[in-house]
Structure formats: structure tokens, C-alpha cells
Short mmCIF file of C-alpha atoms and ligand atoms in Angstrom, two decimals:
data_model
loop_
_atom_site.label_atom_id
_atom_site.label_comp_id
_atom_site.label_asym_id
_atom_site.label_seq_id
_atom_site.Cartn_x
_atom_site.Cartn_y
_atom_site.Cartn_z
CA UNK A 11 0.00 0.00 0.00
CA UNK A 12 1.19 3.32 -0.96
CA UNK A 13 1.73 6.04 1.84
CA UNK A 14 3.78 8.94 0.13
CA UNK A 15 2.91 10.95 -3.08
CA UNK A 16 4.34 9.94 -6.23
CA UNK A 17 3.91 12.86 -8.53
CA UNK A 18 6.53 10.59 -11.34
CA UNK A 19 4.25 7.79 -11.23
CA UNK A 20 1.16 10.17 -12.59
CA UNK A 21 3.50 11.59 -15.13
CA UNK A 22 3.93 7.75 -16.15
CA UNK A 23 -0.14 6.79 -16.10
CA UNK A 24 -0.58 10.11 -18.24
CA UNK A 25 2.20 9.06 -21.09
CA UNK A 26 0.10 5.19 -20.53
CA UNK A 27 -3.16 7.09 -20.91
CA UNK A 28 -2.07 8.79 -23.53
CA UNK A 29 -0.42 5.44 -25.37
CA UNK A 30 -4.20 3.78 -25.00
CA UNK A 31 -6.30 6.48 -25.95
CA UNK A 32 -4.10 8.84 -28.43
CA UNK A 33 -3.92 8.78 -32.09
CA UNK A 34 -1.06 10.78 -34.70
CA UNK A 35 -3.35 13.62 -34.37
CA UNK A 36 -3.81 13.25 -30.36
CA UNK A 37 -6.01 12.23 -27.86
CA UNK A 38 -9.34 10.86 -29.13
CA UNK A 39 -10.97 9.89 -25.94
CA UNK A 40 -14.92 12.20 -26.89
CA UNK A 41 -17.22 11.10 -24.17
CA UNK A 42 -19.78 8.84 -25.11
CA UNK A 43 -17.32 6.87 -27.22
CA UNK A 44 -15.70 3.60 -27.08
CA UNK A 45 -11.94 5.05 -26.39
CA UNK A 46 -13.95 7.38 -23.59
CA UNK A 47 -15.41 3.90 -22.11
CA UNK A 48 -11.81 2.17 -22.52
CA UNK A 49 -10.44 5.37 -20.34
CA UNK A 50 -12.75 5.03 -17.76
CA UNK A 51 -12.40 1.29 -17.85
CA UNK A 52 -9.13 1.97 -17.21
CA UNK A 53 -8.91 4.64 -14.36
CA UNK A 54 -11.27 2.00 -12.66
CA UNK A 55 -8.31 -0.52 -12.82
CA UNK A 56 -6.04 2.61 -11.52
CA UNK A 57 -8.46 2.55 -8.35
CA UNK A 58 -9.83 -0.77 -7.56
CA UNK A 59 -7.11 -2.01 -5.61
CA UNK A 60 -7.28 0.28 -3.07
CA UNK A 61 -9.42 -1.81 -0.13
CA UNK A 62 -12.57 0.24 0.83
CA UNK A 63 -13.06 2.40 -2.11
CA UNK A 64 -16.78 2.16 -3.50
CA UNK A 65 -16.94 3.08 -7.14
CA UNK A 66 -19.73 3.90 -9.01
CA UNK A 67 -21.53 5.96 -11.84
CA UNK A 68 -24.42 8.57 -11.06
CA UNK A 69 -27.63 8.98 -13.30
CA UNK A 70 -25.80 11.24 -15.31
CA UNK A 71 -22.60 9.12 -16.23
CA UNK A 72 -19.54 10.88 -14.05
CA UNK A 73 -17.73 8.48 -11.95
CA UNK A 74 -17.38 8.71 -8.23
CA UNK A 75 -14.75 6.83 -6.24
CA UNK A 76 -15.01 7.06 -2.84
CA UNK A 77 -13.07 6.47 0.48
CA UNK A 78 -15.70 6.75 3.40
CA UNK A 79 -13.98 8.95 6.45
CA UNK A 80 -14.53 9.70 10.07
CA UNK A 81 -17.07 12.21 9.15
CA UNK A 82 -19.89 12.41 6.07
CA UNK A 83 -18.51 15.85 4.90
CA UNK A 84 -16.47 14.88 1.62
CA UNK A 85 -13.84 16.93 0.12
CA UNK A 86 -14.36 16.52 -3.86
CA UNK A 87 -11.56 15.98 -6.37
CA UNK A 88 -12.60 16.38 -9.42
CA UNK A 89 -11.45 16.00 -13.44
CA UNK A 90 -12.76 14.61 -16.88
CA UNK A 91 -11.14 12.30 -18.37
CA UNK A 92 -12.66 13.19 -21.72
CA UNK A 93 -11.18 15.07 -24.52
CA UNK A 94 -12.09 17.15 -27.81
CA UNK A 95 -11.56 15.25 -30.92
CA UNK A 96 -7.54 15.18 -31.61
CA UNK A 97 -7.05 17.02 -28.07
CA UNK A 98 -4.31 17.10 -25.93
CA UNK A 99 -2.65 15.16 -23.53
CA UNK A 100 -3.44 16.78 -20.15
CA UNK A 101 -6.36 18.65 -20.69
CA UNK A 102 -8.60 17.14 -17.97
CA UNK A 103 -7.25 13.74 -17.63
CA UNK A 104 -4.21 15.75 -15.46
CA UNK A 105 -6.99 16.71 -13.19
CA UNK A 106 -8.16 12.82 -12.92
CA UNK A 107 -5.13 11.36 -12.41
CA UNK A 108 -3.85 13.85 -9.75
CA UNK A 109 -6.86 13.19 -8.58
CA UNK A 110 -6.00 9.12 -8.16
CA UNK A 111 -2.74 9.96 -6.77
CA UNK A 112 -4.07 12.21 -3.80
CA UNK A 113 -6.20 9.81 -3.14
CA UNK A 114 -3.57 6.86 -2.79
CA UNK A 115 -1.69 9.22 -0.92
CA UNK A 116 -4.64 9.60 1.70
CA UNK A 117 -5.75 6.29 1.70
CA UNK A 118 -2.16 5.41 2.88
CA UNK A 119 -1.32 7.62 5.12
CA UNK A 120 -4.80 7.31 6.73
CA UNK A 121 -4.69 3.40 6.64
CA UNK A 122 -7.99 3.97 4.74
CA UNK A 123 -9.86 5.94 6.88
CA UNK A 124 -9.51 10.12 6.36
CA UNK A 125 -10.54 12.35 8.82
CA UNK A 126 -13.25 13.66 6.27
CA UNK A 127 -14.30 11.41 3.21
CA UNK A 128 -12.61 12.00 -0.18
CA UNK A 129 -14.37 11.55 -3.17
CA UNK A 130 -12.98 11.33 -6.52
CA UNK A 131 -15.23 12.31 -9.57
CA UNK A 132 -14.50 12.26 -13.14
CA UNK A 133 -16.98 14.32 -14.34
CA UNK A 134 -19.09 13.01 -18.01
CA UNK A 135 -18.80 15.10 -20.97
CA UNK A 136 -16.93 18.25 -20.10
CA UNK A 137 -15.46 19.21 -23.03
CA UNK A 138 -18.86 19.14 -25.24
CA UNK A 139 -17.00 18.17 -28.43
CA UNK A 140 -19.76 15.75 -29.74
CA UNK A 141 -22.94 17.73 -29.04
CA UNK A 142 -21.93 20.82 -28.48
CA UNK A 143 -22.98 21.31 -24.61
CA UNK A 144 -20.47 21.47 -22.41
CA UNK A 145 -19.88 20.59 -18.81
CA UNK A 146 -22.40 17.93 -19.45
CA UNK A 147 -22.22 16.15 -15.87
CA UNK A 148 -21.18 18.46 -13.59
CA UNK A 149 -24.44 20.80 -15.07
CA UNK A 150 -26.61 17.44 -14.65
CA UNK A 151 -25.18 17.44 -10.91
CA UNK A 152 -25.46 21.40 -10.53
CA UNK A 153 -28.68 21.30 -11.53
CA UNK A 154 -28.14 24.32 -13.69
CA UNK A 155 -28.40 21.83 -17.08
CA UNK A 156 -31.32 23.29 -19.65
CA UNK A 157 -32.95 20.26 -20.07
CA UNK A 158 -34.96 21.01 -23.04
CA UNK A 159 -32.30 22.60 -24.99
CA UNK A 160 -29.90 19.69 -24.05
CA UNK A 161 -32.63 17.46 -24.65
CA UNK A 162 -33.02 18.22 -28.60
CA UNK A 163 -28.96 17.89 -29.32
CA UNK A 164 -27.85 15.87 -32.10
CA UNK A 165 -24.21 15.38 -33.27
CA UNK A 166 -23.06 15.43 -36.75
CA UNK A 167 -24.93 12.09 -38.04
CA UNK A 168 -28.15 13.28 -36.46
CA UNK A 169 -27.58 11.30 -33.52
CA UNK A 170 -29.23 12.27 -30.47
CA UNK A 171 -28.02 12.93 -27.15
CA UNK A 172 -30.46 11.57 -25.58
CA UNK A 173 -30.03 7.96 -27.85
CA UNK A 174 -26.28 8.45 -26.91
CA UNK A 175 -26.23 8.32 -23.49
CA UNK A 176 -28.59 5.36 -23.11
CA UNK A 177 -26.00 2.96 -24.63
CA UNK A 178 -24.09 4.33 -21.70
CA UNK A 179 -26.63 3.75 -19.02
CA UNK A 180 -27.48 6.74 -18.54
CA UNK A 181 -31.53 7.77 -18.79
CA UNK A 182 -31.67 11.45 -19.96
CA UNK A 183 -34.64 12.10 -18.18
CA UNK A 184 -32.78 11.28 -14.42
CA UNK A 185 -29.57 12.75 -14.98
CA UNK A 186 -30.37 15.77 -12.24
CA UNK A 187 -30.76 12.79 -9.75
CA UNK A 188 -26.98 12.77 -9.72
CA UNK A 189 -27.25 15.91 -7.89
CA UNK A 190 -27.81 14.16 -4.61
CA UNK A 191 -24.02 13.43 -4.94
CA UNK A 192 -23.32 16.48 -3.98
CA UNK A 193 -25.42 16.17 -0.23
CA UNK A 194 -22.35 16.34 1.81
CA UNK A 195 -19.94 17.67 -0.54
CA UNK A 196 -17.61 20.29 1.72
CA UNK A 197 -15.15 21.42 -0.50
CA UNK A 198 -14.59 20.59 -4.57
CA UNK A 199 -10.94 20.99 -5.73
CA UNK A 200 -9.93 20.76 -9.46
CA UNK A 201 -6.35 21.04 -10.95
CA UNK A 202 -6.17 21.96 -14.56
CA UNK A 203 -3.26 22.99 -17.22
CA UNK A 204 -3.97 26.37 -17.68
CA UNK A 205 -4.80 26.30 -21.50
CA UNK A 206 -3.29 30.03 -22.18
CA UNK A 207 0.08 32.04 -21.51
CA UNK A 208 0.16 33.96 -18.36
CA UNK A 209 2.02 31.72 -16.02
CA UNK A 210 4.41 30.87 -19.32
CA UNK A 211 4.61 34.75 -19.02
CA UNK A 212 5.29 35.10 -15.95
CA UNK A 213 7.65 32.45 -15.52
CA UNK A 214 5.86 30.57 -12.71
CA UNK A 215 4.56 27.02 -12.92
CA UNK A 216 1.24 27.14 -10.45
CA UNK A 217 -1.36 29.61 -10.18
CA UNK A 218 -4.34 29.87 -7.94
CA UNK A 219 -7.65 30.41 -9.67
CA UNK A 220 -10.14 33.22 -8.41
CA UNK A 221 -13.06 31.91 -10.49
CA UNK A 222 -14.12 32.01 -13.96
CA UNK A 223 -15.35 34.54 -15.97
CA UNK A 224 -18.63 35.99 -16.35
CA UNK A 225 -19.47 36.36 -20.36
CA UNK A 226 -21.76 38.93 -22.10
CA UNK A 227 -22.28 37.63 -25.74
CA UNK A 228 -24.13 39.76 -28.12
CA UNK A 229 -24.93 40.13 -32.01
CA UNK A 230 -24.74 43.57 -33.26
CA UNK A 231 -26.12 44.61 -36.42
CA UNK A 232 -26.12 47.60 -38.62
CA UNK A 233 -28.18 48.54 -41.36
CA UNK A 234 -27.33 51.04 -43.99
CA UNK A 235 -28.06 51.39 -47.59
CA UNK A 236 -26.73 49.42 -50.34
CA UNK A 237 -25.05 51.53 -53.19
CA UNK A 238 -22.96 51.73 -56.15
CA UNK A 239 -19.30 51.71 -55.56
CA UNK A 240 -18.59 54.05 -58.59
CA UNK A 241 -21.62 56.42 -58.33
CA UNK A 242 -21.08 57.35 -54.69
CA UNK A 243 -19.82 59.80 -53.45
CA UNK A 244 -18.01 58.74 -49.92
CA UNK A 245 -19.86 62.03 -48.34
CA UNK A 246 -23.48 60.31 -49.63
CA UNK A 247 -22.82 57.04 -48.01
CA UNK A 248 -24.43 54.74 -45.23
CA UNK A 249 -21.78 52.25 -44.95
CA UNK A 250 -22.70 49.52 -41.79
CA UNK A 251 -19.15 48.18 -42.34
CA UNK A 252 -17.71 51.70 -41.43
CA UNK A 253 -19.53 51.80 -38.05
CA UNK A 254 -18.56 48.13 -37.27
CA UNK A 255 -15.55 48.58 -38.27
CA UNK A 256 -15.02 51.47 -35.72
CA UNK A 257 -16.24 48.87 -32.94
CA UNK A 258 -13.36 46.90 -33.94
CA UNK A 259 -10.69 49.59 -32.31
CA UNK A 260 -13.22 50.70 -29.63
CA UNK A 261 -13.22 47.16 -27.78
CA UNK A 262 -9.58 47.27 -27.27
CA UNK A 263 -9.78 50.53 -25.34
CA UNK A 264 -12.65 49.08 -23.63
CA UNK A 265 -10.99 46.12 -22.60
CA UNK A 266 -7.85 47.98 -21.66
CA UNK A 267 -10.06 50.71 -19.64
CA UNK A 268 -11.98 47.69 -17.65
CA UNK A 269 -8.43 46.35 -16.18
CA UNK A 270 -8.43 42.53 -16.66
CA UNK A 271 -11.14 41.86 -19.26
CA UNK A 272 -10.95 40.44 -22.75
CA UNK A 273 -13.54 41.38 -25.85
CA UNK A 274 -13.69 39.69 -29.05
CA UNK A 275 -15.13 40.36 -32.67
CA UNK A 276 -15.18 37.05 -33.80
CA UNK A 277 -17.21 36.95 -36.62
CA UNK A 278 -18.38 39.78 -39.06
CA UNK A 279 -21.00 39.65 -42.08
CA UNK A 280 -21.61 41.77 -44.77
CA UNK A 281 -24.56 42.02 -46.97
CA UNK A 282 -25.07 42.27 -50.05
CA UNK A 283 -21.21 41.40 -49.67
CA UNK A 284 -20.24 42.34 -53.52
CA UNK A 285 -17.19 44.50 -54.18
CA UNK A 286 -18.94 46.52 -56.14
CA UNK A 287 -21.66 47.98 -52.93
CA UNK A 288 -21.39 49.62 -50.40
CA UNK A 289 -22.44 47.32 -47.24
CA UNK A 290 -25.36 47.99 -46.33
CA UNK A 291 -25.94 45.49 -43.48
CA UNK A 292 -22.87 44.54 -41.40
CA UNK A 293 -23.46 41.98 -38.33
CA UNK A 294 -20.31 41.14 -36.12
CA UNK A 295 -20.49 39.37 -32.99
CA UNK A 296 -19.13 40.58 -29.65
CA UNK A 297 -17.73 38.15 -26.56
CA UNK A 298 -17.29 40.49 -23.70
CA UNK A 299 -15.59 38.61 -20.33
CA UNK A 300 -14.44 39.75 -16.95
CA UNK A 301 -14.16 38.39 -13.24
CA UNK A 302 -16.05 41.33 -11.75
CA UNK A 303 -19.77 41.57 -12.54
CA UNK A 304 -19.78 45.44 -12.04
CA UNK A 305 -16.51 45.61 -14.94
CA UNK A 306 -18.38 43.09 -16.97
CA UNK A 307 -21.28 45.47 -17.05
CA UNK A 308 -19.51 48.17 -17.47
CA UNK A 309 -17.63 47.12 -20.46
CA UNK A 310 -21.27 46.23 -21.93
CA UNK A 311 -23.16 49.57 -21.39
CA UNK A 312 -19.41 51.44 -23.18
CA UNK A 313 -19.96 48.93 -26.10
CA UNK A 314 -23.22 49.94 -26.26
CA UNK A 315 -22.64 53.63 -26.53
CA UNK A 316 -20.01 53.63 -28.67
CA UNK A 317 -22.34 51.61 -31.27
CA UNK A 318 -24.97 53.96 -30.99
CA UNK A 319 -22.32 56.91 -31.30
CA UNK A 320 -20.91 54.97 -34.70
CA UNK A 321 -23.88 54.31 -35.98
CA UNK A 322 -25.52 58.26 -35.50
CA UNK A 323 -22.21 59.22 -37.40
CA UNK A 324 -22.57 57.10 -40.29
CA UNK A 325 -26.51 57.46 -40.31
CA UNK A 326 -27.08 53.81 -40.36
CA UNK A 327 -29.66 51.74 -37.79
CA UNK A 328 -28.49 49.85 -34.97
CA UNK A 329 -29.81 46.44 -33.43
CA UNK A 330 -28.70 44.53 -31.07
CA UNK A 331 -29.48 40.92 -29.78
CA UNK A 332 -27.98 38.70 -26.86
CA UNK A 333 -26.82 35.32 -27.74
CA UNK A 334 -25.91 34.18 -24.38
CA UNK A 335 -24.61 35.37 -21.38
CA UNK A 336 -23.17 33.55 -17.86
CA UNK A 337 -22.38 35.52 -14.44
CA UNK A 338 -19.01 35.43 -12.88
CA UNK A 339 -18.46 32.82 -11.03
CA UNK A 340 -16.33 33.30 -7.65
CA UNK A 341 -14.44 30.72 -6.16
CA UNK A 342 -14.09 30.42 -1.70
CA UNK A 343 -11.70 33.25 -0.18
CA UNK A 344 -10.18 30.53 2.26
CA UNK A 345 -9.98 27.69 -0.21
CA UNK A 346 -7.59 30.52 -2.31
CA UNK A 347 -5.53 31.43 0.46
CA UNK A 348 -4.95 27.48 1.19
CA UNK A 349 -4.26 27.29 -2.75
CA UNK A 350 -1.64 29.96 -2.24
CA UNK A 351 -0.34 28.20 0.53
CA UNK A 352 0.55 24.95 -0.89
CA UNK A 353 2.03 26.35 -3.71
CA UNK A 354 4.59 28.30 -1.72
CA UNK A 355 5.31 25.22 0.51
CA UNK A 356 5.22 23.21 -3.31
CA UNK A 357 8.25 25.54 -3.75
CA UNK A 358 6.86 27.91 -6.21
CA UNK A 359 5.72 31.72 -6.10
CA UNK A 360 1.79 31.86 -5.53
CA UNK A 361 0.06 33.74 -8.36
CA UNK A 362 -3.47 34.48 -8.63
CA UNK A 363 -5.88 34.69 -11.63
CA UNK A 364 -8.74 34.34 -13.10
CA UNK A 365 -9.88 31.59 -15.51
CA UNK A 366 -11.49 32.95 -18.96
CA UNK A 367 -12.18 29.17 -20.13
CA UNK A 368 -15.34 27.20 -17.93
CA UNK A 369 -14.81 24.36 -16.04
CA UNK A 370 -16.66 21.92 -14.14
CA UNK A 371 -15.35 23.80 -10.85
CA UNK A 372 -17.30 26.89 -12.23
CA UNK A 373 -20.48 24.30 -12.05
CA UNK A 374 -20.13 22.71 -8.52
CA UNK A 375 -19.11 26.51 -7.07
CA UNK A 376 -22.55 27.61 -8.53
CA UNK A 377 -23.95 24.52 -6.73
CA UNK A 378 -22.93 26.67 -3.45
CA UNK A 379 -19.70 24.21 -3.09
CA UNK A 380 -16.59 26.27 -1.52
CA UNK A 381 -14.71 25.72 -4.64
CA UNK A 382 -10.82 26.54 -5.89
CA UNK A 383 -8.85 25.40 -8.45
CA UNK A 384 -5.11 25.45 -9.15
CA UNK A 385 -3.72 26.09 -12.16
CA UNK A 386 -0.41 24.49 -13.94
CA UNK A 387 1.57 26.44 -16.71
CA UNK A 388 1.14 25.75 -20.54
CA UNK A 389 3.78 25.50 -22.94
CA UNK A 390 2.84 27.64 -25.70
CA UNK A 391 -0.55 28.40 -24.22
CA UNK A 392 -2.02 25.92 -26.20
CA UNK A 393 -4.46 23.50 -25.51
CA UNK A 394 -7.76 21.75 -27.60
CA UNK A 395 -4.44 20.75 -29.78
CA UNK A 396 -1.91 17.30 -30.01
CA UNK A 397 1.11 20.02 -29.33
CA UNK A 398 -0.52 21.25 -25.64
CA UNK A 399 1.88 20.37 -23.24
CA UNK A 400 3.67 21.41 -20.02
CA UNK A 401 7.17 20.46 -18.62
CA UNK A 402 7.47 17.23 -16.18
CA UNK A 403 8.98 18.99 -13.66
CA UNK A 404 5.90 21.73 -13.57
CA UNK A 405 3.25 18.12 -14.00
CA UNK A 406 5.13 16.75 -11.01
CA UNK A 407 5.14 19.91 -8.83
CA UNK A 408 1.59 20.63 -9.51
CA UNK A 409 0.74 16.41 -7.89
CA UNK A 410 3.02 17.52 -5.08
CA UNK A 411 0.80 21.37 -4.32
CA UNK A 412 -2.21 20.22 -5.43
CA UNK A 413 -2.12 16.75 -2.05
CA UNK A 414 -1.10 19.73 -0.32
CA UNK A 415 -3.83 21.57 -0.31
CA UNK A 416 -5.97 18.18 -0.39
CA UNK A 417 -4.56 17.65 2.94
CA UNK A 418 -5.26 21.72 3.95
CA UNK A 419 -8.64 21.46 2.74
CA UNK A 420 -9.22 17.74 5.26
CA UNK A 421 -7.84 19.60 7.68
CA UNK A 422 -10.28 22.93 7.01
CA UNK A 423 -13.28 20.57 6.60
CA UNK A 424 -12.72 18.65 9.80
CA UNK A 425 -12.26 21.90 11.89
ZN1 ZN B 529 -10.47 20.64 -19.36
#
């Protein structure tokens, strides 16, 4: 039986994972798939031999492995073990399989009965790759899923979700059952590579997460008037690419004024979209994202004026529409200051940060779970790609912080 951490020996089960489940163009393991039952098939064999674990799936597929304590209240580790379509190699199975180790570690050390139970989940469906809903599981759990929207998904041979899932067990109709998981859940911790380049930045290899971002997602739309290229004079015109076009510089100084938010154009139409005509409708799409609810709607309301400034100067109309939106989502002030804590006594300088990507952390902290996460550095800042990767020495210091502040969070559970 194992009593000490062994951060090398989940750098190992990663490269094995990896070797099982990875093609030439990278990991292929989409939930609801045969290589995503294989995984799970084999983290079960990862776990099984510890005596007294009970392992089992909830209504809505995510595994739980759990060693029963002195006391009810659980402290939650949680990952996915799922990946996009030629993803990476750490992208939620680092989570997983830190996960296992901390979890050997405690069993050890505790000769198999913890203080507080521990509960390992690997959470179904977070990356959304198939149906295109995210955070599949951990929503089901939350609560928060939308059941009919999620209810009518289909992936790209018409199958549905729904017809999916069955051939995994699960019955679409029950999956919010699995939310009685959560009864005595005390703390949720996640560890994750950090999928873009600040800590590469900075030069550090473990951050502590403050929570993810809220999003504002709009459509905005202006309508001129379609005319000749040749025959108009530029004084005569009602060009809607003009006034989107001025959005285009306008969300930089926005995002620079809001300190520590991000905006994106990421798409822009044109109608009748001829070289020949002037445009007369333009429609671009704006992703607006920031920590703090009052910046977020800030940022919003300065978008909003400066469209209806553009588009009084270049006398065209102005609509706009909301495509989606989420709230920031703020992770426990004493679970962060135990974050920083391990990572200092992990040997590293504690940095903190938001996350701009969701997680399945952002879902159980919405549940009302005292939630952190801890954050390892990516090499490039890539991720969603066969090339994501981060050094051995930062995978193995990340194990060795992240059972640290397992073991803090026991310990702040018990109290
Ligand atoms: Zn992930």
C-alpha cells in the first residue's frame, strides 16, 4: 500500500493514458465513445485495488470513487477524463489522475480511513465536443443543465443525445438525480493545465484560480443602404461596415479601460457582400468577459454607446441581440488562500488569476460548493491541440501542491 505521493508515477499513467487512448493527431478519448469507455475502464483498474473504495456511476454518467472517512462531509476531487476530438494530452485527464494519486496518498497515510471522506469524480462530458454542450455532468449534478435545450442535441450524423447516453446507461430524463451526490460535498478541488500564456509569461509554474469569468455575448447589427461603388460619393454614403468597423478599435480601449477583461469580434457579415456595394448590413459578434460583474457590465453599457455613437455618425440603424450570457463565477476566499499556501510550501511563487475558459469547478461553485482550483503552466498556451503540453517537472510539482492543499482542505473541513 502506498503512503507517500508519487507525482513521477502520474506523469507515467498520463504518457500510458495517452499510449491507449491517443492517435497521430492526439487524444481521441470524446465522451460517449468507445476510447472514452476504454479510459474510464481503465482509471477503474487505476483505483480498484485500493481496499474500501466504492466506485460507481451517477444517473448522469460521471464516476465517483469514494473512500468513506470519520465524518460524512467529503472533500471533492474532481477531473474529466474526456477530450475534444484530436485534443491534448493533459487537458482534464491531469486533473483525474492527480486526482488518483491524492487519493492513494490519503488512503495510505490514513490506513484507509480520512478524517473527512474523499471523493474522486470524473466528471461526463466536459469538453462538449460531440454535441456541443459542455460541462455535461457536472451541469446534470449542478442542476443548472437546460434540459430542453440539451434534450433536442444531435451530433453530426443526427444522432441524439439523448439515444447516446442510453448505450451508456445513462436515462436522460434522471440525470439531475446525480445531484444528490453532492449532499455532503464540503469542499470541490480541481487542478487543470492552464490552457493560455500567463504563467508561461510570468515564468511561474502554479497559479491559484479566483473563479471564472462571467461572459456577455451579443450580435450587433447595422443597417445602412446598399449603393454603387462608382456612383457614390463617400460624403453620400451609409456604410454599416464603417460603423462596425469602428467597434473593432473601440473594444480594445474598452478592454484595456476595464483592467483585466478580454472582448472579441469574432465573426463579421456583410450584406449584399459584392465588391462593387457599399455594405449595407454589417453583423459582427461581440464576446465580452471579466471576473467582476460590475466591470463586466460596465464594459457592456461602453460597447453599447459607442455603437450607438458609430452608428448616428454614419446614419445607419443599430440592433442589437444577446446570444448568451453567464455571471461570474467566484471561487471560496479561504480555499484561495490554502491554494496559495501549498504552492509556496510546493516551492513555487503563488500567483493568482482568473480563468477565462469554464470548467466543471465553475459548475459545482454555482452549486454553493466552496470551490478553488489550481492552475499548472502551458507551454505555448495551447491546448484543444496534439502540441498542448507542459514540462514534467511543472506536471510533477503541480501532484506535489495540489495533495497539499488536499490535505489543507481535510484539515479545514474537519475543523
Ligand atoms: Zn479541461
Amino acid at each position: 500500500m502506498e503512503s507517500s505521493l508519487d507525482p513521477k508515477r502520474t506523469v507515467a499513467e498520463l504518457q500510458e493514458l495517452r499510449a491507449l487512448t491517443a492517435d497521430e493527431n492526439g487524444a481521441q478519448r470524446v465522451a460517449f465513445t468507445q476510447t472514452w469507455a476504454k479510459a474510464r475502464e481503465w482509471l477503474h483498474g487505476k483505483i480498484d485495488n485500493l481496499p474500501g473504495i466504492e466506485i460507481h456511476d451517477d444517473e448522469a454518467g460521471n464516476f465517483w470513487a469514494t473512500l468513506g472517512g470519520n465524518s460524512d462531509k467529503a472533500l471533492l476531487i474532481g477531473g474529466h477524463i474526456d477530450s475534444v476530438p484530436n485534443g491534448g494530452w493533459l487537458d482534464g485527464c491531469l486533473n483525474t489522475l492527480a486526482g488518483v494519486a491524492v487519493l492513494r496518498r490519503i488512503h495510505g497515510q490514513h490506513k484507509g480511513r480520512p478524517p473527512v471522506t474523499v471523493r474522486l469524480v470524473d466528471w461526463a462530458d466536459e469538453e462538449g465536443a460531440r454535441f456541443g454542450k459542455s460541462l455535461f455532468g457536472s451541469s446534470a449534478c449542478s442542476g443548472k443543465i437546460d434540459m430542453n435545450e440539451t434534450r433536442n442535441l444531435k451530433d453530426k450524423d443526427g444522432i441524439r443525445l439523448v439515444d447516446a447516453v442510453k448505450e451508456y446507461g445513462i436515462d436522460f430524463e434522471k440525470v439531475r438525480d446525480s445531484g444528490k451526490e453532492l449532499k455532503d460535498a464540503a469542499a470541490y478541488l480541481e487542478l487543470h493545465i492552464e490552457q493560455g500564456p500567463v504563467l508561461l509569461d510570468l515564468d511561474l509554474p502554479l497559479g491559484t484560480v479566483l473563479g471564472t469569468f462571467g461572459v456577455e455575448r451579443h450580435a450587433i447589427t447595422f443597417r445602412g443602404q446598399a449603393a454603387h461603388s462608382g456612383s457614390t460619393p463617400m460624403n453620400r454614403r451609409r456604410d454599416a461596415f464603417l460603423a462596425a468597423a469602428k467597434m473593432s478599435l473601440e473594444i480594445y480601449r474598452i478592454a484595456e479601460r476595464s483592467r483585466g477583461g478580454v472582448c472579441t469580434i469574432g465573426s463579421c457579415t456583410t450584406k449584399p457582400g459584392i465588391v462593387t456595394s457599399v455594405v449595407e448590413e454589417c453583423r459582427i459578434t461581440l464576446d465580452q468577459r471579466h471576473l467582476d460583474a460590475g466591470a463586466l457590465a460596465r464594459m457592456l453599457s461602453e460597447a453599447k454607446t459607442a455603437s450607438e455613437k458609430f452608428a448616428a455618425e454614419g446614419h445607419v440603424d443599430l440592433a442589437w441581440e444577446r446570444i448568451w450570457r453567464i455571471e461570474p463565477i467566484l471561487f471560496n476566499n479561504q480555499l484561495i488562500d490554502l491554494c496559495d499556501e501549498a504552492i509556496s510550501e510546493a516551492g513555487a511563487k503563488p500567483h493568482r488569476m482568473p480563468s477565462g475558459p469554464l470548467h466543471d469547478a465553475a459548475e459545482i461553485a454555482r452549486a454553493g460548493i466552496p470551490t478553488v482550483m489550481m492552475f499548472v503552466q502551458s507551454l505555448g498556451g495551447i491546448s484543444h491541440n496534439k502540441i498542448e503540453n507542459t514540462k514534467e517537472e511543472h506536471l510533477e510539482m503541480a501532484v506535489t501542491a495540489f495533495d497539499k492543499l488536499a490535505d489543507k482542505a481535510i484539515r479545514w473541513i474537519a475543523r
